[in-house]
PDB file of C-alpha atoms in Angstrom:
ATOM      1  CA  UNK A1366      37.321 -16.083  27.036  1.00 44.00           C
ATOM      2  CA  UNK A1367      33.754 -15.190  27.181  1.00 45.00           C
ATOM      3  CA  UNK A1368      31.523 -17.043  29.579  1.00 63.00           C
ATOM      4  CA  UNK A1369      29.349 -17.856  27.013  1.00 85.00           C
ATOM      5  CA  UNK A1370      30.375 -20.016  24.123  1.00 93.00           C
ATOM      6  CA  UNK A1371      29.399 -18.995  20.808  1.00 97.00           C
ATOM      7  CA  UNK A1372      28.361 -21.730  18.247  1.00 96.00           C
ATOM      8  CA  UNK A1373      29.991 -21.348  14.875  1.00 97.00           C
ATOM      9  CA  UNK A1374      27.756 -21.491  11.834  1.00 98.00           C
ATOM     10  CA  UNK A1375      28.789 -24.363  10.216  1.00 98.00           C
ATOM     11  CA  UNK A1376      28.467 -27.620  10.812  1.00 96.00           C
ATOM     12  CA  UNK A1377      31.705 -29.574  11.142  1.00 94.00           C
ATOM     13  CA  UNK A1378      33.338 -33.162  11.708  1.00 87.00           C
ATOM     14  CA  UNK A1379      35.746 -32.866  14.620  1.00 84.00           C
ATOM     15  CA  UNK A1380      34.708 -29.013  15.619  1.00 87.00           C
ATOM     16  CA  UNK A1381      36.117 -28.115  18.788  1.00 92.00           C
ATOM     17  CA  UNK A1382      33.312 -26.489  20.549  1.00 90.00           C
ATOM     18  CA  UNK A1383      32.945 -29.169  22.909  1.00 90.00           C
ATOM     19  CA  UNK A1384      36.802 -28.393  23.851  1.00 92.00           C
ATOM     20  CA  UNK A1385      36.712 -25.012  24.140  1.00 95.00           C
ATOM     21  CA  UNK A1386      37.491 -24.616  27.887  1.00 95.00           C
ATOM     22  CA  UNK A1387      40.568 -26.787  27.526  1.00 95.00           C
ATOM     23  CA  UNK A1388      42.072 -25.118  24.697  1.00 97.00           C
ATOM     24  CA  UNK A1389      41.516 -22.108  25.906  1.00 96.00           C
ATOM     25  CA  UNK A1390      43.293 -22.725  29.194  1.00 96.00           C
ATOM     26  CA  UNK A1391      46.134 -23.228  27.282  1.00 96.00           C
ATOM     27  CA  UNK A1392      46.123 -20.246  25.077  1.00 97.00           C
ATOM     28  CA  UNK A1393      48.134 -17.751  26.296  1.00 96.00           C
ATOM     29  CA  UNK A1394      47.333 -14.116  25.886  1.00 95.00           C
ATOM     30  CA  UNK A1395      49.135 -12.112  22.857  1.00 95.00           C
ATOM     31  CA  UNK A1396      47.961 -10.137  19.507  1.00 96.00           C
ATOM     32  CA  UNK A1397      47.653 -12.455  16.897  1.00 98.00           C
ATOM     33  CA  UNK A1398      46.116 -15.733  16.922  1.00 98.00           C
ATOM     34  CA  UNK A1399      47.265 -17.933  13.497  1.00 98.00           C
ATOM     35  CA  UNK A1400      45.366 -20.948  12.570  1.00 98.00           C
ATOM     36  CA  UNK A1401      46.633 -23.091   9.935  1.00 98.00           C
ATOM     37  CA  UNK A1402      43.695 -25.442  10.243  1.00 97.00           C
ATOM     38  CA  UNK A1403      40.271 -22.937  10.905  1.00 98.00           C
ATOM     39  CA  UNK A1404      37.671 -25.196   9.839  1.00 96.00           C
ATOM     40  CA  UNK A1405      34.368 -23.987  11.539  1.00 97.00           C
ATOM     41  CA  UNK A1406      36.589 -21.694  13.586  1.00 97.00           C
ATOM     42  CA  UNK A1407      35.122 -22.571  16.957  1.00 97.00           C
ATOM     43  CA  UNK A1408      38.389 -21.153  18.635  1.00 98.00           C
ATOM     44  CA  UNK A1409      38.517 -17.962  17.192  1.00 98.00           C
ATOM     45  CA  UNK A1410      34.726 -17.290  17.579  1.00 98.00           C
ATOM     46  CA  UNK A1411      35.922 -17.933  21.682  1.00 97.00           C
ATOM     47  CA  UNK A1412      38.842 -16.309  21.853  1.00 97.00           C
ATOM     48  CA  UNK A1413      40.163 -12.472  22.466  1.00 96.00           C
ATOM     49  CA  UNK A1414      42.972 -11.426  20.194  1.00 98.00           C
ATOM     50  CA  UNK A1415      43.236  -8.058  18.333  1.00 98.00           C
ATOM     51  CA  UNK A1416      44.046  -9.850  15.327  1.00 98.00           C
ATOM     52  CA  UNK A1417      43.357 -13.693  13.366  1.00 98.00           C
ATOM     53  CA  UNK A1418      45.708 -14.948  10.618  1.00 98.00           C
ATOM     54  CA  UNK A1419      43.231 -17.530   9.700  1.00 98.00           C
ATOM     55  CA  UNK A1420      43.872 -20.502   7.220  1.00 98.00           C
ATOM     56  CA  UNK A1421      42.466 -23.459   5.474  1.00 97.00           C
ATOM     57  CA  UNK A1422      43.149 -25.514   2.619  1.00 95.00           C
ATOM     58  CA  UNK A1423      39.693 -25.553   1.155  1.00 96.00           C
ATOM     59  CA  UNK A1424      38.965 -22.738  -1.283  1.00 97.00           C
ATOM     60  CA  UNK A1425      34.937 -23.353  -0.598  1.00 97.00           C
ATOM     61  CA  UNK A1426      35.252 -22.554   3.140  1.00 98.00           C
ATOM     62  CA  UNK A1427      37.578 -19.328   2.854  1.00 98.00           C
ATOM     63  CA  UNK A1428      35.627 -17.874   0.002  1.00 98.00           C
ATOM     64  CA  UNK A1429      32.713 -18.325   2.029  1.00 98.00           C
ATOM     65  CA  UNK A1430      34.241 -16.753   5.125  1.00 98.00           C
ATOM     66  CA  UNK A1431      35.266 -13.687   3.136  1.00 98.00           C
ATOM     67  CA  UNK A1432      32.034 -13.390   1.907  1.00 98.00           C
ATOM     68  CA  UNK A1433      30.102 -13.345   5.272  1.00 98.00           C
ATOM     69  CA  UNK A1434      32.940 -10.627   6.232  1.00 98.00           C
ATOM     70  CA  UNK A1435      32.649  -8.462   3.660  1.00 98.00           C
ATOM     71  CA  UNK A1436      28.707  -8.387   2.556  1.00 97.00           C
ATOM     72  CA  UNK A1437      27.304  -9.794   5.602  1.00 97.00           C
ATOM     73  CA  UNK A1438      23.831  -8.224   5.949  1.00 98.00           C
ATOM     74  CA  UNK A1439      23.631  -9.622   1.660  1.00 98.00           C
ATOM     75  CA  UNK A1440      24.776 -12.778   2.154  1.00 98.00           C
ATOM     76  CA  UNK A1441      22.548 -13.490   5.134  1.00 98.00           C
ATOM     77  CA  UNK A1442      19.381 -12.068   3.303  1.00 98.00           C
ATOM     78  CA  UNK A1443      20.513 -14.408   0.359  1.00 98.00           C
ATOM     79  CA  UNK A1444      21.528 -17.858   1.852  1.00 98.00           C
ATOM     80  CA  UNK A1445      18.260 -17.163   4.258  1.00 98.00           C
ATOM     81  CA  UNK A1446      16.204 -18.063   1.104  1.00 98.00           C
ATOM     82  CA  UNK A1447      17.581 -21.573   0.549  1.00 98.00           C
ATOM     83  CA  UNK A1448      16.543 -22.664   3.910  1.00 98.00           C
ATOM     84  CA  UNK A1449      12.675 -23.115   2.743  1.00 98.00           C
ATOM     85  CA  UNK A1450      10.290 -26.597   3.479  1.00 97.00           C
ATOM     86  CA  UNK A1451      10.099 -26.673  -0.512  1.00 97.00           C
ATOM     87  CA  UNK A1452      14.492 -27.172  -0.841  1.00 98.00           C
ATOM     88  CA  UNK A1453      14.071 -30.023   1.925  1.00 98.00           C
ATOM     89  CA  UNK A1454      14.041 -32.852  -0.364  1.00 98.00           C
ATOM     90  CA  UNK A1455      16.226 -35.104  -1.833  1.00 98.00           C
ATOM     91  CA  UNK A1456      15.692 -34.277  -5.569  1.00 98.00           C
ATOM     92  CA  UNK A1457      16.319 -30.590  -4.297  1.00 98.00           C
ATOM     93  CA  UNK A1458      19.396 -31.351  -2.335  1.00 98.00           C
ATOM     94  CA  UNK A1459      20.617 -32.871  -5.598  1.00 98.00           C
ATOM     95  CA  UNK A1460      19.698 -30.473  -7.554  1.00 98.00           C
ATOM     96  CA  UNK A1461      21.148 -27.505  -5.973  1.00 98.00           C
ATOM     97  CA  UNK A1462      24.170 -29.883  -5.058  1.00 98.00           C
ATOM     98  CA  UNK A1463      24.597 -30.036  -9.045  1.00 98.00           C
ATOM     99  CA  UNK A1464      24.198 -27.051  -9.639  1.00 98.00           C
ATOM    100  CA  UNK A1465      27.606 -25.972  -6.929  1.00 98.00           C
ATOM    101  CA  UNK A1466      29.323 -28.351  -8.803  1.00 98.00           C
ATOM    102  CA  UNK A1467      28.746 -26.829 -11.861  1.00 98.00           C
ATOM    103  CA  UNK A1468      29.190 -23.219 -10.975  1.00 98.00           C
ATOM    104  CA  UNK A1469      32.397 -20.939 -10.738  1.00 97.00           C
ATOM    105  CA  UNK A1470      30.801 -18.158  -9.272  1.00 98.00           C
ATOM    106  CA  UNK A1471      32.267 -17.540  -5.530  1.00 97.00           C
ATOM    107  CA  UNK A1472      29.387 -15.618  -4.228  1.00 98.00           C
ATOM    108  CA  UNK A1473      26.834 -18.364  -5.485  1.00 98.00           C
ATOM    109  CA  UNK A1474      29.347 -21.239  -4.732  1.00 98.00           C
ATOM    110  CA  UNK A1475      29.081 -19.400  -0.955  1.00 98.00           C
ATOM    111  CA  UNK A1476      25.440 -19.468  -0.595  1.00 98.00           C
ATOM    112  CA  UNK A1477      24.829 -23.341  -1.834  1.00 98.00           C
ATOM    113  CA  UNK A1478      27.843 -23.929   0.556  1.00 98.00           C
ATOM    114  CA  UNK A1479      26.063 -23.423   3.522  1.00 98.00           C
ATOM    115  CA  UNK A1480      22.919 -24.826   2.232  1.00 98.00           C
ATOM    116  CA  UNK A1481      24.914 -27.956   1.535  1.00 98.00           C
ATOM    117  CA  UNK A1482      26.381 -27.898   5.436  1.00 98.00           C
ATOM    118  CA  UNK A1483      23.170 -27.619   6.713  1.00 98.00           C
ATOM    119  CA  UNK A1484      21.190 -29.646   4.411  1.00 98.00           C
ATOM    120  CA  UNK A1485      24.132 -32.764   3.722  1.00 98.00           C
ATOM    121  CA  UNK A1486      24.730 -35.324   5.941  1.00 96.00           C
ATOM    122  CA  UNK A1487      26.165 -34.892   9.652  1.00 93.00           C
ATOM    123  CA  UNK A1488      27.317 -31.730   8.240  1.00 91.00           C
ATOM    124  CA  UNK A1489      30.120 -33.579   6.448  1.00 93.00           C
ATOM    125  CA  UNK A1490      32.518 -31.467   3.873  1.00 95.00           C
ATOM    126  CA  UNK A1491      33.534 -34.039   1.088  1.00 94.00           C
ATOM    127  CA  UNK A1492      34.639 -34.065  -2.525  1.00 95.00           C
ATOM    128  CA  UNK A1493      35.002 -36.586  -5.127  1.00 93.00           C
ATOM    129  CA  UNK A1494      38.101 -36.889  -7.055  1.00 91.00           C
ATOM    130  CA  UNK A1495      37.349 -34.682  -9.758  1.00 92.00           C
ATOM    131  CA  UNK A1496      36.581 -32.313  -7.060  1.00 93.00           C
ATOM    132  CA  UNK A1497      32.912 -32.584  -6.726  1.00 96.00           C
ATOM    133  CA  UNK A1498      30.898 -32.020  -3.397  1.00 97.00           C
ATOM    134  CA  UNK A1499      29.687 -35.686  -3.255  1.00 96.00           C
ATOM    135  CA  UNK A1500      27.930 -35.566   0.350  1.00 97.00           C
ATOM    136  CA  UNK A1501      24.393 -37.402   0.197  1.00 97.00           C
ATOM    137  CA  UNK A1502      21.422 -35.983   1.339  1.00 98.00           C
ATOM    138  CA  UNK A1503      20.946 -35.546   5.419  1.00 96.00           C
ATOM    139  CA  UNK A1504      16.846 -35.931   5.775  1.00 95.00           C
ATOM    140  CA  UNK A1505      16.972 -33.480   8.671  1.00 97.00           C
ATOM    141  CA  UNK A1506      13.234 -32.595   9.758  1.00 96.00           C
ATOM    142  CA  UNK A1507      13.818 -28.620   9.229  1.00 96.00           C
ATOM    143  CA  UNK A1508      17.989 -27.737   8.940  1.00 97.00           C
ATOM    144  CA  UNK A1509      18.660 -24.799  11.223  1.00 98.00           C
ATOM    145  CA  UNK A1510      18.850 -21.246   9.424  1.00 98.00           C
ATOM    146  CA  UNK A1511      22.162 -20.167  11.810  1.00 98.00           C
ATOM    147  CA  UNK A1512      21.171 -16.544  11.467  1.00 98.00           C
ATOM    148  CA  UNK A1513      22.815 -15.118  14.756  1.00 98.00           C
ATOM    149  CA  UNK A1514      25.519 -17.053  14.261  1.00 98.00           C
ATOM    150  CA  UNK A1515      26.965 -15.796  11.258  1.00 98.00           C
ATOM    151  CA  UNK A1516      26.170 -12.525  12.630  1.00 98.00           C
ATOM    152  CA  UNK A1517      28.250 -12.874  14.884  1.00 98.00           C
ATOM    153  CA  UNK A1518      30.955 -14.436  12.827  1.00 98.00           C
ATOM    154  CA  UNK A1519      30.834 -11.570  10.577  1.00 98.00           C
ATOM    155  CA  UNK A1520      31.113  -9.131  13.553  1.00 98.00           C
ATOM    156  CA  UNK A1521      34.200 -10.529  14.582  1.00 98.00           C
ATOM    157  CA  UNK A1522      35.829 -11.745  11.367  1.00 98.00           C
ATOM    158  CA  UNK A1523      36.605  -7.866  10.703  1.00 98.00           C
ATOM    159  CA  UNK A1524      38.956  -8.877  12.837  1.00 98.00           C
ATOM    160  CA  UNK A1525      40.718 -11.737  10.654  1.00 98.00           C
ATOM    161  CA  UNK A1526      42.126 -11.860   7.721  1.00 98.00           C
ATOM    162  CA  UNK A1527      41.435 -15.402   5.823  1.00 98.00           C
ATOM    163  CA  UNK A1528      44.159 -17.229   3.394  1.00 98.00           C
ATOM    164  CA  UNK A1529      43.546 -20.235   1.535  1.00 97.00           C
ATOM    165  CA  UNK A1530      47.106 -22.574   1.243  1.00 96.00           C
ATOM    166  CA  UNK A1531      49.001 -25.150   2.993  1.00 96.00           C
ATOM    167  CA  UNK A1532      50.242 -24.828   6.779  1.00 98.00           C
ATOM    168  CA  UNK A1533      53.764 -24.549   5.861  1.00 98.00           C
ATOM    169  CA  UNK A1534      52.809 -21.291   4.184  1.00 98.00           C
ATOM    170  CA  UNK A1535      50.959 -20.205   7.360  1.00 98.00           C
ATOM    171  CA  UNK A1536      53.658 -21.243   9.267  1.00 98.00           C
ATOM    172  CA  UNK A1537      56.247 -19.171   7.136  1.00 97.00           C
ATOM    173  CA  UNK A1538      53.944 -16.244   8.456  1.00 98.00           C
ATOM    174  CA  UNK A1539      54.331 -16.809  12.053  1.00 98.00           C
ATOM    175  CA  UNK A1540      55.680 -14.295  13.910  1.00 97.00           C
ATOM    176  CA  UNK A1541      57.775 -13.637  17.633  1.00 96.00           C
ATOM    177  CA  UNK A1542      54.990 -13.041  20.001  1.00 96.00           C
ATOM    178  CA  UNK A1543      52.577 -15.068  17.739  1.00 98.00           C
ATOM    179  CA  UNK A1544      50.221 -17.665  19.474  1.00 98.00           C
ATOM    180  CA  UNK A1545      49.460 -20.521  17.088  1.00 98.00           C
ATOM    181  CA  UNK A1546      46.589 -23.006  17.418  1.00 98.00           C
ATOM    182  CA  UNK A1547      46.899 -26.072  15.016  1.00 98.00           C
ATOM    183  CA  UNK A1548      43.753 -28.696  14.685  1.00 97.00           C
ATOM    184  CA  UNK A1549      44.981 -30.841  11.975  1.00 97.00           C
ATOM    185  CA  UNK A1550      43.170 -33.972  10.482  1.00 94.00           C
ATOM    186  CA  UNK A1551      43.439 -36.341  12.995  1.00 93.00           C
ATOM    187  CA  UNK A1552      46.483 -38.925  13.074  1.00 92.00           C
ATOM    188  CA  UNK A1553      44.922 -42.478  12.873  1.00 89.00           C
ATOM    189  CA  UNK A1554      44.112 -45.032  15.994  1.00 85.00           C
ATOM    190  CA  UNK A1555      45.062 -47.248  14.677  1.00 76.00           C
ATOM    191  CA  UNK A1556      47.772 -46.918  11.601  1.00 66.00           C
ATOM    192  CA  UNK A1557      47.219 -50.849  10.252  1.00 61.00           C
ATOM    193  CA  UNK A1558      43.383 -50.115  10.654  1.00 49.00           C
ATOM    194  CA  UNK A1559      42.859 -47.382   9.399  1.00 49.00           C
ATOM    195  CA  UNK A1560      45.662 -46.524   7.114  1.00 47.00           C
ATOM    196  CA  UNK A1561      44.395 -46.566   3.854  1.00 44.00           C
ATOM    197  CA  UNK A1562      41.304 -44.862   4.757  1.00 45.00           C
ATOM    198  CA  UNK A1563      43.488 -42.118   6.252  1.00 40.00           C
ATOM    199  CA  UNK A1564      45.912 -41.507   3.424  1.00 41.00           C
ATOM    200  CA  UNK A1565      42.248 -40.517   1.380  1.00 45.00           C
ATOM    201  CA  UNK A1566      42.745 -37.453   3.920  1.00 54.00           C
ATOM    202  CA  UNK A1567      45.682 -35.923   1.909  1.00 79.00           C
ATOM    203  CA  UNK A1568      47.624 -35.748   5.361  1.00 89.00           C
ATOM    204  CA  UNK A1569      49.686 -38.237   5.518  1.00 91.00           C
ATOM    205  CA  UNK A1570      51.880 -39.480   8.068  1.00 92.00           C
ATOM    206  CA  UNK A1571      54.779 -36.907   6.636  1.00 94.00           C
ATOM    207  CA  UNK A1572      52.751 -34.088   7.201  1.00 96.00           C
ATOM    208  CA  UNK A1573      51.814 -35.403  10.828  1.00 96.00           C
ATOM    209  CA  UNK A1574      55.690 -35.416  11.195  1.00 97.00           C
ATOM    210  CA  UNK A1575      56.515 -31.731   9.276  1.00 98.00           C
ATOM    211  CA  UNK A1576      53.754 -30.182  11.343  1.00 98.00           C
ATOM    212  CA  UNK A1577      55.760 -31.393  14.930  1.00 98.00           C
ATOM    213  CA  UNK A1578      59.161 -30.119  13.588  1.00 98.00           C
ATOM    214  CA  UNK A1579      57.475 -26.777  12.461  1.00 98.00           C
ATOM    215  CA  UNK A1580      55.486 -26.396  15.818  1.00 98.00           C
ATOM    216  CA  UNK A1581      59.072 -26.767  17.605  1.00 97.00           C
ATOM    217  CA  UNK A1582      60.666 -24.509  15.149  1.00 97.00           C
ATOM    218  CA  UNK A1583      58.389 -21.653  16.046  1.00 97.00           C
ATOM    219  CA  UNK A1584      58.787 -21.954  19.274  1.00 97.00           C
ATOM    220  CA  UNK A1585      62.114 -22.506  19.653  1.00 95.00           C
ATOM    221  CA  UNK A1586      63.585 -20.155  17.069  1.00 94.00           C
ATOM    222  CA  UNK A1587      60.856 -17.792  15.989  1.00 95.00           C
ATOM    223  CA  UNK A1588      59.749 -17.300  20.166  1.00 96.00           C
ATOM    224  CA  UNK A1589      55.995 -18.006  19.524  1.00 97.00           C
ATOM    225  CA  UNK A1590      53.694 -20.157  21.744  1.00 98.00           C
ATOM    226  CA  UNK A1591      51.742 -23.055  19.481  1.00 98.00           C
ATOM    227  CA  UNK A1592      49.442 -25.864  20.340  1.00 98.00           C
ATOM    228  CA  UNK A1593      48.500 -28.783  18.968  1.00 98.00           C
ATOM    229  CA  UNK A1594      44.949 -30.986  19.154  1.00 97.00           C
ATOM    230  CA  UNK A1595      45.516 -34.747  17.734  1.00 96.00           C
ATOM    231  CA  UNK A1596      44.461 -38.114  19.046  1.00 95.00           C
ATOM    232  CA  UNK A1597      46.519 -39.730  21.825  1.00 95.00           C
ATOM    233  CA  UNK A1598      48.199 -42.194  20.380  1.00 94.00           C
ATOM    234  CA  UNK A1599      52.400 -43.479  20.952  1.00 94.00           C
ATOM    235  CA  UNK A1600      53.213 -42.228  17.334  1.00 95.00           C
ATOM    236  CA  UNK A1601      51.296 -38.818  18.449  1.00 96.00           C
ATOM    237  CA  UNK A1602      53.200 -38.878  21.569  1.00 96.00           C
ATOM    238  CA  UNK A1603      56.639 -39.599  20.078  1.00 97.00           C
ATOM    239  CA  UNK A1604      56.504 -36.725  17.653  1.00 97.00           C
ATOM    240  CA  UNK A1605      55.241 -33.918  19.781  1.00 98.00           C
ATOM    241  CA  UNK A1606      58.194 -35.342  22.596  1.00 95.00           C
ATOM    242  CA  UNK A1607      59.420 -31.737  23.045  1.00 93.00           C
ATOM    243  CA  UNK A1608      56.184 -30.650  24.130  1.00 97.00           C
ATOM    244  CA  UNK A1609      53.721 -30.268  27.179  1.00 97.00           C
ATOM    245  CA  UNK A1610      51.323 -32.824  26.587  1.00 97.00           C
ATOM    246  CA  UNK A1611      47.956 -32.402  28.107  1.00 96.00           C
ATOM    247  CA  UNK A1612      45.746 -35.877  28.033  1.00 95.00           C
ATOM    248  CA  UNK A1613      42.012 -35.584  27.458  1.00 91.00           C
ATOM    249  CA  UNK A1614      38.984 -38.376  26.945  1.00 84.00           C
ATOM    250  CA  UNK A1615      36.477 -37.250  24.540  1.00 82.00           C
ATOM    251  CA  UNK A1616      32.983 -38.671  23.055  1.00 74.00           C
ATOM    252  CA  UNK A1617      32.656 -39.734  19.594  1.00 66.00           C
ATOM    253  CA  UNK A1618      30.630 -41.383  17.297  1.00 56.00           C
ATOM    254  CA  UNK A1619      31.861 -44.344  16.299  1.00 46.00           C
ATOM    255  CA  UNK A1620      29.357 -45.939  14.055  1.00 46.00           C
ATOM    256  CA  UNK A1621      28.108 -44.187  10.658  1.00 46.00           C
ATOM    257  CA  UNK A1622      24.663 -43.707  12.302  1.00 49.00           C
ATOM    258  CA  UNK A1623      25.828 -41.618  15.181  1.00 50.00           C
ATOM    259  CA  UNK A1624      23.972 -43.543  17.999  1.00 53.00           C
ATOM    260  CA  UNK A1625      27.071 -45.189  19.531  1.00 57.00           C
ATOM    261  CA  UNK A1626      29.513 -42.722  20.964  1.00 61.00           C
ATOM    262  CA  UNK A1627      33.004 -43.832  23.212  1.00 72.00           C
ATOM    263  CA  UNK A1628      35.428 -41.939  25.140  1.00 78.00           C
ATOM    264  CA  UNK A1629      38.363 -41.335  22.706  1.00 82.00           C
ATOM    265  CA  UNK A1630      41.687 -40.483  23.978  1.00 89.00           C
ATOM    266  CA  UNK A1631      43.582 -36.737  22.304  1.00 94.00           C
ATOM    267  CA  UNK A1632      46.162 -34.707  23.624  1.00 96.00           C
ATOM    268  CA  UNK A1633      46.989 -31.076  23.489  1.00 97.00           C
ATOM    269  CA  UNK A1634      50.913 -30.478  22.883  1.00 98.00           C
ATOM    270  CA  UNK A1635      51.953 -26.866  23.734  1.00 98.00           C
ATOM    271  CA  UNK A1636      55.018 -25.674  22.435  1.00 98.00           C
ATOM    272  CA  UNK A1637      55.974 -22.691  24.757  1.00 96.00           C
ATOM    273  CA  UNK A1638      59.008 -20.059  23.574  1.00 94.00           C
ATOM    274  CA  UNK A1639      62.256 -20.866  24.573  1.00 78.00           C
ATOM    275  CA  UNK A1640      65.778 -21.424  22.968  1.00 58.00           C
ATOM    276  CA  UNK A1641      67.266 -24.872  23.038  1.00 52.00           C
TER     277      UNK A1641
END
């Protein structure tokens, strides 16, 4: 890895830019990097593979990914025109948030996207159920234009190819010699407290569990190296048993205003290649 960290363009709950160093520690070398779970992509933006097998479940983020790879010097000149003192407002956030919602076209959809992450609050990605961007407005002084950083996103995402679909389908293209980096939504603290809350996540406890046996199936069977970021908790621990399990503290806001933060516990569970 670089010595300097590079920032990814997007604003995002649970990013792991603050985590870089210990992930990457545990990254082995190889080709390919697959990552069922991109999100902002803070680990491939610090990482050195030839190639990126990169994945998310939410159409919005990899159409907007494809189009920063593919029409960069466009797309920057474009979504550079949203960022303006006069779209800074809350009947303009709503506006243009209505008018995302109402739209099918991807390029368009793209733009307000990151207008939305910039301009929305905390930078959170959230939909209704009818599948409406619902995220109220962040009253941010003046949201950052990320102009060198999706630069250099859309230097290296020549890189990458993006898919849009589940994990087991990412999984299905692992391959031997494959190193596989999983940051999943995060199992609960607490399962009693924060169950039903959780569950609104569309991962449920199943997944948590199919994710474990598939991380141990690559390794073991298909000879590739994955790891694993997830809170540290005993059902966390029990599942990724047949792992190394690496024990970290790290800050986060606990309170919906973001001025009380606490050590959290997570763990990183590396699968490493062997045969059982």
């Amino acid at each position: 890895m670089k010595k300097n960290k590079h920032r990814a363009f997007l604003k995002w709950a649970g990013g792991k830019y603050g985590l870089i160093e210990q992930i990457c520690q545990q990254l082995p070398d190889g080709r390919k990097l697959v990552e069922p779970f991109v999100g902002a992509g803070s680990v491939f933006l610090n990482t050195q593979y030839d190639r990126y097998l990169l994945n998310d479940i939410n159409p919005d983020l990899i159409n907007l990914y494809n189009h920063v790879k593919q029409k960069s010097d466009f797309y920057i000149s474009e979504s550079r025109k949203l960022f303006t003192s006069a779209n800074n407002s809350p009947e303009r956030y709503y506006a243009i948030r209505d008018e995302f919602n109402q739209t099918s076209d991807t390029f368009l959809r793209s733009l307000l996207f990151l207008y939305l992450n910039r301009h929305g609050y905390n930078g959170l990605c959230r939909y209704n159920l009818s599948g409406g961007f619902n995220v109220p407005f962040g009253q941010y002084k003046a949201p950052y234009f990320p102009e060198p950083e999706l630069e250099f996103f859309a230097e290296k995402a020549q890189k990458a190819k993006f898919t849009c679909g589940s994990f087991v389908d990412t999984f299905r293209r692992v391959r031997k010699g494959d190193v596989v980096y999983c940051d999943p939504p995060y199992a609960p603290i607490s399962l009693t407290a924060n169950f039903t809350q959780y569950a609104k996540t569309g991962f449920s406890l199943d997944d948590q569990l199919l994710l474990a046996k598939l991380a141990k199936h690559n390794a073991f069977k298909k000879q590739a190296t994955v790891l694993i970021s997830n809170h540290d908790t005993s059902f966390t621990r029990d599942i990724y048993s047949r792992s190394n399990i690496t024990k970290l503290m790290v800050s986060r806001s606990i309170s919906q205003k973001g001025d009380k933060r606490l050590k959290v516990g997570e763990v990183l569970a590396l699968y490493v290649p062997f045969r059982e």
